[in-house]
XYZ file of C-alpha atoms in Angstrom:
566
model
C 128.181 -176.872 95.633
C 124.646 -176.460 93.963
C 123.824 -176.156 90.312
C 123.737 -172.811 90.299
C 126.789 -172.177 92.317
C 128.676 -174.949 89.686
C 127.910 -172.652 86.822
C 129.488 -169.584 88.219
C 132.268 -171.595 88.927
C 133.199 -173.183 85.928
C 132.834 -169.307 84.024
C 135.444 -167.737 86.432
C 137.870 -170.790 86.318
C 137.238 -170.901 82.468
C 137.503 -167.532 82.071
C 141.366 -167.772 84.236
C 142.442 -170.195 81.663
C 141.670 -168.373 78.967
C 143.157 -165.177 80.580
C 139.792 -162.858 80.809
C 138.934 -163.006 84.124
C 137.996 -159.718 85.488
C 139.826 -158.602 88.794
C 136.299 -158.572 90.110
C 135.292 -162.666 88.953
C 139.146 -163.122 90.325
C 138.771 -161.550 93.588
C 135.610 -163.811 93.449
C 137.418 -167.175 92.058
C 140.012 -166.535 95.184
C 136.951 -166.148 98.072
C 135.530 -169.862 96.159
C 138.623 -171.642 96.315
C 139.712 -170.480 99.794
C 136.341 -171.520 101.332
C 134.780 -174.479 99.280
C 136.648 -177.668 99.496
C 134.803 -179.079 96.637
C 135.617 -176.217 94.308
C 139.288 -176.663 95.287
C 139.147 -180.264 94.092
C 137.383 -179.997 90.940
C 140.007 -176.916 90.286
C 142.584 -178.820 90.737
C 141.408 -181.706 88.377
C 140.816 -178.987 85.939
C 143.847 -177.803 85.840
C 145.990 -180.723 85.619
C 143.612 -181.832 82.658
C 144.478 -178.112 81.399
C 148.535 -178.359 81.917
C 148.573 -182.138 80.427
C 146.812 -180.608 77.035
C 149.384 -177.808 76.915
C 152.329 -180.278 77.854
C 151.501 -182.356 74.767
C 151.154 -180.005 72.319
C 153.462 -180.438 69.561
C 154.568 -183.494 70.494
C 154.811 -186.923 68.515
C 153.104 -189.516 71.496
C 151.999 -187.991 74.799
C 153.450 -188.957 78.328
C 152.705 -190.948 80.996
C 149.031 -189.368 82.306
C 148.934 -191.573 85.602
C 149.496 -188.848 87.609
C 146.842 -186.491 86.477
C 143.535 -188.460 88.431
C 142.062 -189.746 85.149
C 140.613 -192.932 84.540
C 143.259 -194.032 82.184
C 141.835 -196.988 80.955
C 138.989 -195.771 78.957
C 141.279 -192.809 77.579
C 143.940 -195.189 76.654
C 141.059 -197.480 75.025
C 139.831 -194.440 72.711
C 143.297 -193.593 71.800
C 143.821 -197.179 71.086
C 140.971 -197.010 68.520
C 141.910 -193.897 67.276
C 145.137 -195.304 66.670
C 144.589 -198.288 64.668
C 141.585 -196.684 62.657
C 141.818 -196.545 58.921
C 142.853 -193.274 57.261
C 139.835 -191.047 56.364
C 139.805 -189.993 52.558
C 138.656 -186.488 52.273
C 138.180 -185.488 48.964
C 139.822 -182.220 48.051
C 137.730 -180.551 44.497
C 140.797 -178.875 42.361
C 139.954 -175.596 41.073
C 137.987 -176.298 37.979
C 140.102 -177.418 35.234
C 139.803 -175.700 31.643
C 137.410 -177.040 29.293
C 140.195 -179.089 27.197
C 141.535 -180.556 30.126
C 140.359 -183.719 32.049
C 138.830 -183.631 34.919
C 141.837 -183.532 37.872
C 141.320 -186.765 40.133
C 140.563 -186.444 43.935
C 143.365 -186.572 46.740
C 143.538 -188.098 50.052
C 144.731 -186.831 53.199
C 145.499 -187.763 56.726
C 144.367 -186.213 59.961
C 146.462 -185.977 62.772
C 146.157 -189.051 65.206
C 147.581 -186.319 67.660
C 145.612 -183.869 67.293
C 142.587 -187.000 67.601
C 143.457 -187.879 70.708
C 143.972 -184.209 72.339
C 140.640 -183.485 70.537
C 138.968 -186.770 72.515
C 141.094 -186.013 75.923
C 139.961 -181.873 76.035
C 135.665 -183.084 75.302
C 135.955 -185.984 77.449
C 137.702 -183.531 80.474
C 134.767 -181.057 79.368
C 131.876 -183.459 79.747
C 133.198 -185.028 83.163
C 133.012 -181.729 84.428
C 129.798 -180.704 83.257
C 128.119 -184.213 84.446
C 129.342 -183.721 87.413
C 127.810 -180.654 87.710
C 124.336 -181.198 86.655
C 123.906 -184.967 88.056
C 125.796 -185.597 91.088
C 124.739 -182.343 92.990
C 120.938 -183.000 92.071
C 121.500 -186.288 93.027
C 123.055 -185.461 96.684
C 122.132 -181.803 97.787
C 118.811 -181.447 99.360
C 116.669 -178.179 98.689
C 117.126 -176.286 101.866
C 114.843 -173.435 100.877
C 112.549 -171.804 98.006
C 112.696 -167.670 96.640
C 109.238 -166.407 97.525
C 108.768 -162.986 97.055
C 111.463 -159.893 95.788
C 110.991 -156.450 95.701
C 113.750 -154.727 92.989
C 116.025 -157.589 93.561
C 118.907 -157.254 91.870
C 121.712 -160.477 92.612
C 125.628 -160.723 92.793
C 126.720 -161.957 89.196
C 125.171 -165.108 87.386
C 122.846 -165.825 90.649
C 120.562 -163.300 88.896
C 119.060 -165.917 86.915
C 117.082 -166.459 90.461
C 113.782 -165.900 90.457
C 110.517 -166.078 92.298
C 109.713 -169.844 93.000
C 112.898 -171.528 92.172
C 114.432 -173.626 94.878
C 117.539 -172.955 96.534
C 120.238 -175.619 97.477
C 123.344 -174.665 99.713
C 125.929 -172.347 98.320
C 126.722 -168.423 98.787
C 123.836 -165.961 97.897
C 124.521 -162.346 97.496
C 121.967 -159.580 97.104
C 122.898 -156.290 95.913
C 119.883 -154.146 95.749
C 115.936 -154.508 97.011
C 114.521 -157.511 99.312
C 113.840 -160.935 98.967
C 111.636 -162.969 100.902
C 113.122 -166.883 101.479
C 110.991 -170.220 102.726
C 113.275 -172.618 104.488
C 112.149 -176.495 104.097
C 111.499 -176.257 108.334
C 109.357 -173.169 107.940
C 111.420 -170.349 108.723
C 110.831 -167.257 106.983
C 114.238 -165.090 106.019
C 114.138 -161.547 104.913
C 116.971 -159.966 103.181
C 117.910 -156.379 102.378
C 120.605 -155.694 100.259
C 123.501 -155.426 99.845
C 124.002 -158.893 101.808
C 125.884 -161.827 101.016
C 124.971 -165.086 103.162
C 126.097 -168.404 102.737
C 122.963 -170.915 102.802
C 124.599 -174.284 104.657
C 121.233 -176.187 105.228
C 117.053 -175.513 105.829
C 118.217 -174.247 109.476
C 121.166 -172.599 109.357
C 123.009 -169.694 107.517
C 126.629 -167.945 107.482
C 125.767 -164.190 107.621
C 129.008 -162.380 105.807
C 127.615 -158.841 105.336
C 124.940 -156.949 105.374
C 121.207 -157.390 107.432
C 118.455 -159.953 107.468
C 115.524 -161.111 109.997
C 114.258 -164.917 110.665
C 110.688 -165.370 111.734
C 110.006 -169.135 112.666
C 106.901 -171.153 112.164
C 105.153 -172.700 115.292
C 106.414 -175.855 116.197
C 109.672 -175.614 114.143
C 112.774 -176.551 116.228
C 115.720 -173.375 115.937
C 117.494 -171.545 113.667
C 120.676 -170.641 113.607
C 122.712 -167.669 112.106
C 126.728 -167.830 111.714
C 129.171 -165.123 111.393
C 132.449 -164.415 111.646
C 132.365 -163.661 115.112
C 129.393 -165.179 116.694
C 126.020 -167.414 115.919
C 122.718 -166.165 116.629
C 121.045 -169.369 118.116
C 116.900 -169.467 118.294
C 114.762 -171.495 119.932
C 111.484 -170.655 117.634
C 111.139 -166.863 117.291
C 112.053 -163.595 115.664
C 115.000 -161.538 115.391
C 117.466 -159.636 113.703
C 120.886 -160.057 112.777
C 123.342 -157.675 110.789
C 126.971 -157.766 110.266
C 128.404 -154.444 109.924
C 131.527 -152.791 108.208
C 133.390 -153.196 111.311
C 132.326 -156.992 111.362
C 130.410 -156.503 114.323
C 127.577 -158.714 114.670
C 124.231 -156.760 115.948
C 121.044 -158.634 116.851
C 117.748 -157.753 118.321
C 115.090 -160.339 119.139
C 111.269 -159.029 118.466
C 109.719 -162.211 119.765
C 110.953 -165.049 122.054
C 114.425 -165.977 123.041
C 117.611 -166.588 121.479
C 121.254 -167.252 122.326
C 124.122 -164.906 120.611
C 126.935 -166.920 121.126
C 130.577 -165.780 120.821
C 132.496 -167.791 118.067
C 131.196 -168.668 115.372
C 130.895 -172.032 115.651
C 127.963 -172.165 117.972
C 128.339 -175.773 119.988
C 131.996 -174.541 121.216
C 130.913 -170.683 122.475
C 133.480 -169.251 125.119
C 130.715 -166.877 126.114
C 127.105 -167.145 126.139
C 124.517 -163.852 126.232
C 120.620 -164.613 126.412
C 118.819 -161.903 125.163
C 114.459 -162.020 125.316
C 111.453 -159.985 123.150
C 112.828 -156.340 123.150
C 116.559 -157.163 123.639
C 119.819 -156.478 121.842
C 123.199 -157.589 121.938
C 126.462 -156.702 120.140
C 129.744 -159.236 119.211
C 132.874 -157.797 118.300
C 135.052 -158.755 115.883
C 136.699 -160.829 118.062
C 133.609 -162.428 119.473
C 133.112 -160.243 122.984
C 129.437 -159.958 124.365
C 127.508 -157.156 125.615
C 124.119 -155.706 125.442
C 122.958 -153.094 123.115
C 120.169 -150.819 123.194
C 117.711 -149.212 119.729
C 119.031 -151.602 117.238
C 114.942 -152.063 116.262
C 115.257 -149.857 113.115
C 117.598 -151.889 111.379
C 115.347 -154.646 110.511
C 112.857 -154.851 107.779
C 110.385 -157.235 109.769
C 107.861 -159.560 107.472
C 105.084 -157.050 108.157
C 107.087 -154.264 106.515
C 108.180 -156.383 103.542
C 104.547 -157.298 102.745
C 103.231 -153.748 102.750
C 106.601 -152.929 100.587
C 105.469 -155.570 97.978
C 102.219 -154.755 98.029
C 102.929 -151.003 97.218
C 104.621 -152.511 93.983
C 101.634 -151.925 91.908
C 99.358 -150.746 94.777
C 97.436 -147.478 95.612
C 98.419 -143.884 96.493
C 97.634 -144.994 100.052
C 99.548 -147.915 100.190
C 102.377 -146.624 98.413
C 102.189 -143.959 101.291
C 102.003 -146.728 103.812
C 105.103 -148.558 102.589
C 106.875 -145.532 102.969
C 105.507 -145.094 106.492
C 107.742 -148.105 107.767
C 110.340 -146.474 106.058
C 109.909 -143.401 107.929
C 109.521 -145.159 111.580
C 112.875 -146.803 111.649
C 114.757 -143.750 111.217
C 116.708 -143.617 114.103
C 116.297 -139.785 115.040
C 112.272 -140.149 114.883
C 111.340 -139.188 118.077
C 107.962 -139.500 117.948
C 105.663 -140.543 114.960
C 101.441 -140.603 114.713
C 100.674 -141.594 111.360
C 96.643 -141.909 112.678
C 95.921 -145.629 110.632
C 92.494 -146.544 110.837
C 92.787 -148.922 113.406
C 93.817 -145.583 115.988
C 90.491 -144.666 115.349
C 88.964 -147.125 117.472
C 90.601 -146.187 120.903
C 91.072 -142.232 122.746
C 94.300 -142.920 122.505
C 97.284 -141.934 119.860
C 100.265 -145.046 119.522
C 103.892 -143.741 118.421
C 104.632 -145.665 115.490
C 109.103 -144.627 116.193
C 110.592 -147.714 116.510
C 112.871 -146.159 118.555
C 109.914 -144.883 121.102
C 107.565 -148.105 119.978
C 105.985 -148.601 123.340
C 105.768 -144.961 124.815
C 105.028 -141.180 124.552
C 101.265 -142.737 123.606
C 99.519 -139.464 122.993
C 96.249 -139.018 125.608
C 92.860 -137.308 124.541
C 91.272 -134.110 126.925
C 92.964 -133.837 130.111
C 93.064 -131.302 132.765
C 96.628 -129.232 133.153
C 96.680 -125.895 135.241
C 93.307 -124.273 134.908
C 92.835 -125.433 131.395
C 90.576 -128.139 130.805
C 90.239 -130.172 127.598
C 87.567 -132.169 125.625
C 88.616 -135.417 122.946
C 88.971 -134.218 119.314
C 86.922 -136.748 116.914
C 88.028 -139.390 114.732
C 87.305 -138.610 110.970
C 88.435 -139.588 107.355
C 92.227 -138.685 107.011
C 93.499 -138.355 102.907
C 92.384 -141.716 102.090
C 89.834 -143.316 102.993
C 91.727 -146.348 104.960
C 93.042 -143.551 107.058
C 92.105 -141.729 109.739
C 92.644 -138.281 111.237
C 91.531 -136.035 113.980
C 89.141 -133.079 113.676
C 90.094 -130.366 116.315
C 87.257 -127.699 117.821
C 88.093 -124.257 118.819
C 85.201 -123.764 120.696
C 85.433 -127.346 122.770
C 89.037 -126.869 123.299
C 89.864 -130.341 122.156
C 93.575 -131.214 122.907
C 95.530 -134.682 123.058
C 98.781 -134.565 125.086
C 101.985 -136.472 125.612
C 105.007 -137.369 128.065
C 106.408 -135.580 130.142
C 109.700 -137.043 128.738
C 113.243 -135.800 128.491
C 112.778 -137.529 124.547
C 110.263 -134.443 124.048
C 112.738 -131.969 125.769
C 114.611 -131.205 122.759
C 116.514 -127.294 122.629
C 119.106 -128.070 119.772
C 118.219 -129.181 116.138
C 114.435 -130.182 115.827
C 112.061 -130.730 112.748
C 108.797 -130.849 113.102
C 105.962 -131.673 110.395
C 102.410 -132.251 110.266
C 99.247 -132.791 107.987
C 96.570 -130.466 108.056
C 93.342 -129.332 106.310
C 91.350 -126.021 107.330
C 88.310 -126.046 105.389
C 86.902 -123.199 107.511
C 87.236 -119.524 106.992
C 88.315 -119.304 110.943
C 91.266 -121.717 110.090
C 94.731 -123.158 112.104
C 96.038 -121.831 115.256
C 98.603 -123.918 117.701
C 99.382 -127.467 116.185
C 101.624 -128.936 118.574
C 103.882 -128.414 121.325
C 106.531 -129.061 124.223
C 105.824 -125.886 127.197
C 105.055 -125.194 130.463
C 103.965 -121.898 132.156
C 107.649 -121.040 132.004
C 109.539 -122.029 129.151
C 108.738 -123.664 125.799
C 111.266 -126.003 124.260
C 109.164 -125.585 120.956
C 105.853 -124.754 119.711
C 104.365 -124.911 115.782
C 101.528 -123.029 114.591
C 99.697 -121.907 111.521
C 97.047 -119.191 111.376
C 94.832 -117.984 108.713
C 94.717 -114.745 107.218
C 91.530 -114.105 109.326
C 93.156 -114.179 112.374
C 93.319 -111.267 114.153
C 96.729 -111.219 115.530
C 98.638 -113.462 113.002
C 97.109 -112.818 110.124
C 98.416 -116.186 107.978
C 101.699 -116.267 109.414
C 103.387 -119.688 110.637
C 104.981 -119.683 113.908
C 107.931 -121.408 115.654
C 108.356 -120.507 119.292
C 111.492 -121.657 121.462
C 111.701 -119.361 124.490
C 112.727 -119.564 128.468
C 109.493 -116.820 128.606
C 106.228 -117.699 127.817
C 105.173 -114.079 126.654
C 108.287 -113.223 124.154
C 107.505 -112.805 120.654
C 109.848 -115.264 118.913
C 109.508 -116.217 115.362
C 107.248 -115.902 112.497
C 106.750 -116.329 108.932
C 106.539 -112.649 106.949
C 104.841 -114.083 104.218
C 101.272 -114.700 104.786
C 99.464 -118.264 103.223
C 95.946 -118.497 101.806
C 94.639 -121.437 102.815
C 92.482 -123.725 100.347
C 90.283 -126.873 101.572
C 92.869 -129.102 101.112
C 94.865 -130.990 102.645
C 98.660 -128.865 102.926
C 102.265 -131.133 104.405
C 103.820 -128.235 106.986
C 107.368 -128.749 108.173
C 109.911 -126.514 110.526
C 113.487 -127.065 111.141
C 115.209 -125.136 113.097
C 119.410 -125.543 113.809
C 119.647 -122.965 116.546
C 120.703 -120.349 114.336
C 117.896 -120.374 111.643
C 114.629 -121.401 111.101
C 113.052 -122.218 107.761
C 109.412 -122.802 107.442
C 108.018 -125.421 104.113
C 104.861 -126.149 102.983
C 104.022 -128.697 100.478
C 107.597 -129.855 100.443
C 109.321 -126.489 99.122
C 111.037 -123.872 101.422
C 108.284 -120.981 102.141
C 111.024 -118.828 104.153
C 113.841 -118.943 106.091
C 114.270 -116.690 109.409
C 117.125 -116.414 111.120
C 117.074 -116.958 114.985
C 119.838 -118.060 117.203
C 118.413 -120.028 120.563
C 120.737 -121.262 123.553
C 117.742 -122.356 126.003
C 117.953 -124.859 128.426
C 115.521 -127.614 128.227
C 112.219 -128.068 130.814
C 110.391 -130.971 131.635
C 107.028 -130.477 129.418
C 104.027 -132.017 128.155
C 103.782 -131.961 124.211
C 100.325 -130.633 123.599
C 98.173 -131.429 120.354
C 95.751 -128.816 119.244
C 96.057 -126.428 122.086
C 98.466 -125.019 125.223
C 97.588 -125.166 128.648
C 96.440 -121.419 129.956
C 99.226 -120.104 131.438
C 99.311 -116.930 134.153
C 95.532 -117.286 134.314
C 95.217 -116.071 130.858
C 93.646 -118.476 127.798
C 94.928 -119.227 124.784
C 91.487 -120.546 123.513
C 91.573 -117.829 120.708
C 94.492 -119.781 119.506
C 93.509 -123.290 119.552
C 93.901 -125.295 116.057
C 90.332 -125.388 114.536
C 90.472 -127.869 111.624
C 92.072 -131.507 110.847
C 95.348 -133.355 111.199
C 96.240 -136.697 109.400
C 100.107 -137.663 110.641
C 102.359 -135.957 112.903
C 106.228 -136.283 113.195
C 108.980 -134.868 115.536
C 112.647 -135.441 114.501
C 115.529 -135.105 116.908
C 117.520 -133.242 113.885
C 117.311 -131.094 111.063
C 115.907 -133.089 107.623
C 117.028 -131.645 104.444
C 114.894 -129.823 102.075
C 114.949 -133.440 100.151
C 114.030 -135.462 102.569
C 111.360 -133.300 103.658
C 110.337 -132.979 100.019
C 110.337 -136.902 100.090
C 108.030 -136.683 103.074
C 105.392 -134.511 100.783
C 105.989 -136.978 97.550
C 105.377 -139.609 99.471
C 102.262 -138.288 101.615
C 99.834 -136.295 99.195
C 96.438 -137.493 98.341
């Protein structure tokens, strides 16, 4: 039991005797006792000293106090003292006597030699506890790790006196809002997001109760290894994942590496042993059974993510926008995400930033499909100036493609958003999307009022025939020069068009298609029947692209804008 974990201690038991202990400290006291050995001891001491003070009250000479553990030589030496003292005179002032009077003389009193020794026995219980919690733990317990970094921390009763910098020794730590970023003495690097409560038992190894947290370990550093109720994580110098959920299932997923997820938690006597490498999950039960699991990336806040989070603290519009970015890629019906960071610009190709896709549907500039053939759109400044984006050409046809994939084929709910900036009176046309010559699971367009056939509208096509007028916007929107969020949802039965994160209009259309195996297409459609769709090709920019396997709300998409605008 540290210093800090002492403290908390001593208020809840104090706070018992005294009979205002919250059922919340209570429930707490109870978890303390039932799991900490030490803290069952010193209660126990406590409370005798307690029931021995309340035994005596009252009474003319005290018991025998062998049995209550104290060291009853020096306590019968100061009542011994105490005993034989002389009487204290206390003078007493009379009320002021009239003027012909004398002045009354002073009288003497005796204090209790009771109430003495109960007075010596209750400060001399108080400062053996409190010695023993400020000098024998700092004596014996090794630091096993320091607080680095938090981000809106907020910690599980008196532990919030932890801050940035201050060492931590073993005990329970709970976090119930934001991050925090831990140093172990070996060099591993712990990441917490609340709410989580782990149990730090020494600089390489943790009890995980609830919640989620990754380990990323130094070069050269030996293991690390993560307990639960169920199983232990065990790593052999790597980075991984582990959360315990409300079903007290332990989840992990390793991101560099090897470890072992071991059934039991005790981790040198494991019935059952599952090795899991870079890209891997597994799952325990709550009764320790092994077995693989898939997509359990987006659970993790990695050490890349909580950098760019604590750097958006007090950082810039873009980075702000960038923290919200990992945010947005570990949602876990992002299909596919192109958020165009600078460092795209340096290759022809576009990198899906889903952690659920991370690793495919890697969007390809130009390309030849049916008779249509395509030229590379051009890298350009995107809404910040450490972005990027890509500038499309109606005339050159300029088109970047994706898949085929059955992830793309989506027919039921779908949302599907996009960056854009037309600074050109000749402005929009087809944005992205999912078709073949014979059916289109989706397509999302935006035309300026100078188009000849759409005049302005948006358009959101989901058809089993290519030439079938589907859906578009009514209203018509003037375009300025700059940059404007677009979003479409559509459930099935209705589709709502936004722009700028508010609902533009909502049209009803009910779909049943089937899906077909498509390319998604970027800034154009393939010709289809020998006819072109050149006159419809997106002329302008795009900064970030997203595709969402379900419908967002109107907040979330709002959330989207907030987050996004320049």
């Amino acid at each position: 039991m540290n210093t800090h974990s002492f403290i908390q201690f001593y208020e809840l038991i104090t706070a018992s005797v005294e009979g205002t202990i919250t059922p919340e400290q209570f429930s707490v006291l109870k978890r303390i006792l039932r799991e900490d050995p030490q803290a069952l001891l010193l209660y126990a001491e406590y409370m005798a000293i307690v029931t021995h003070l309340r035994t005596y009250e009252g009474s003319e000479e005290p018991a025998a106090l062998e049995d209550s553990g104290l060291d009853m030589e020096l306590w019968r030496a100061l009542a011994d003292t105490e005993k034989t003292a002389e009487s204290i005179a206390i003078e007493k002032p009379l009320p002021e006597p009239e003027s012909n009077r004398e002045a009354a003389p002073t009288t003497t009193s005796k204090i209790s030699k009771l109430s003495i020794y109960s007075l010596i026995l209750s400060s001399a219980a108080l400062f053996l506890l409190i010695a023993y919690a400020y000098f024998l733990p700092a004596a014996s317990e090794p630091v096993v790790g320091r607080l680095n970094k938090t981000i809106a921390a907020k910690w599980k009763l008196t532990a919030g006196q932890i801050a940035p910098g201050n060492d931590l020794y073993a005990g329970p730590l709970g976090l119930v809002e934001g991050y925090a970023e831990i140093y172990t003495q070996n060099g591993s690097q712990l990441i917490l997001e609340a709410p989580v409560e782990v149990d730090l038992e020494s600089d390489s190894q943790l009890f995980l109760r609830k919640g989620r947290l990754t380990v990323k370990i130094k070069p050269g550093a030996n293991h690390y290894i993560v307990r639960t109720s169920s199983a232990s994580v065990v790593d052999f110098g790597t980075e991984f994942g582990v959360y315990v959920d409300p079903d007290n299932r332990t989840l992990t997923e390793v991101y560099d590496g090897q470890v072992e997820l071991r059934s039991g938690s005790d981790p040198l006597r494991a019935g059952e042993v599952l090795k899991l490498s870079r890209g891997q999950g597994g799952l325990a039960d709550a009764e320790g059974r092994l077995r693989r699991k898939e997509n359990l990336s987006n659970l993790f806040v990695r050490s890349e993510e909580f950098d760019v989070k604590y750097t958006a603290l007090e950082g810039s519009a873009y980075q702000r926008w960038l923290a919200y970015s990992y945010q947005v890629r570990r949602n876990p019906d992002l299909v596919l995400y192109y958020p165009f960071l600078k460092t795209d610009a340096f290759q022809n190709t576009l990198s899906n930033y889903a952690v659920s896709g991370e690793g495919t549907l890697s969007g390809t500039f130009g390309g030849t499909f049916g008779i249509s053939n395509f030229t590379d759109p051009s890298w350009t400044s995107g809404r910040w100036p450490e972005k990027a984006a890509l500038q499309f050409d109606r005339a050159h046809r300029n088109c970047v493609s994706a898949g085929p994939s059955s992830e793309l084929d989506l027919t039921g709910q779908i949302t599907l958003a996009a960056w854009v900036r037309c600074p050109e009176s000749n402005k929009g046309g087809h944005l992205y999307s999912c078709r073949t010559e014979e059916g289109i699971n989706y397509q999302f367009g935006c035309f300026s009022k100078e188009d000849p056939y759409y005049a302005g509208k948006l358009q959101f096509l989901r058809t089993d025939d290519a030439f079938s007028p589907v859906v578009y916007s009514s209203g018509q929107y003037r375009w300025t020069s700059e940059w404007t969020f677009l979003a479409v949802t559509h459930d099935t039965q209705t589709v709502r068009f936004y722009i700028n994160g508010t609902l533009f209009e909502s049209v009803p259309f009910v779909s049943t298609i089937q899906p077909v195996s498509a390319r998604l297409f970027i800034g154009d459609v393939p010709a289809a029947g020998g006819k072109t769709f050149g006159y419809a090709a997106f002329h302008g920019l795009i900064d970030e692209m997203a595709i969402f396997k379900r419908v967002l709300s109107e907040g979330e998409i709002r959330e989207m804008y907030e987050a996004g605008k320049p």
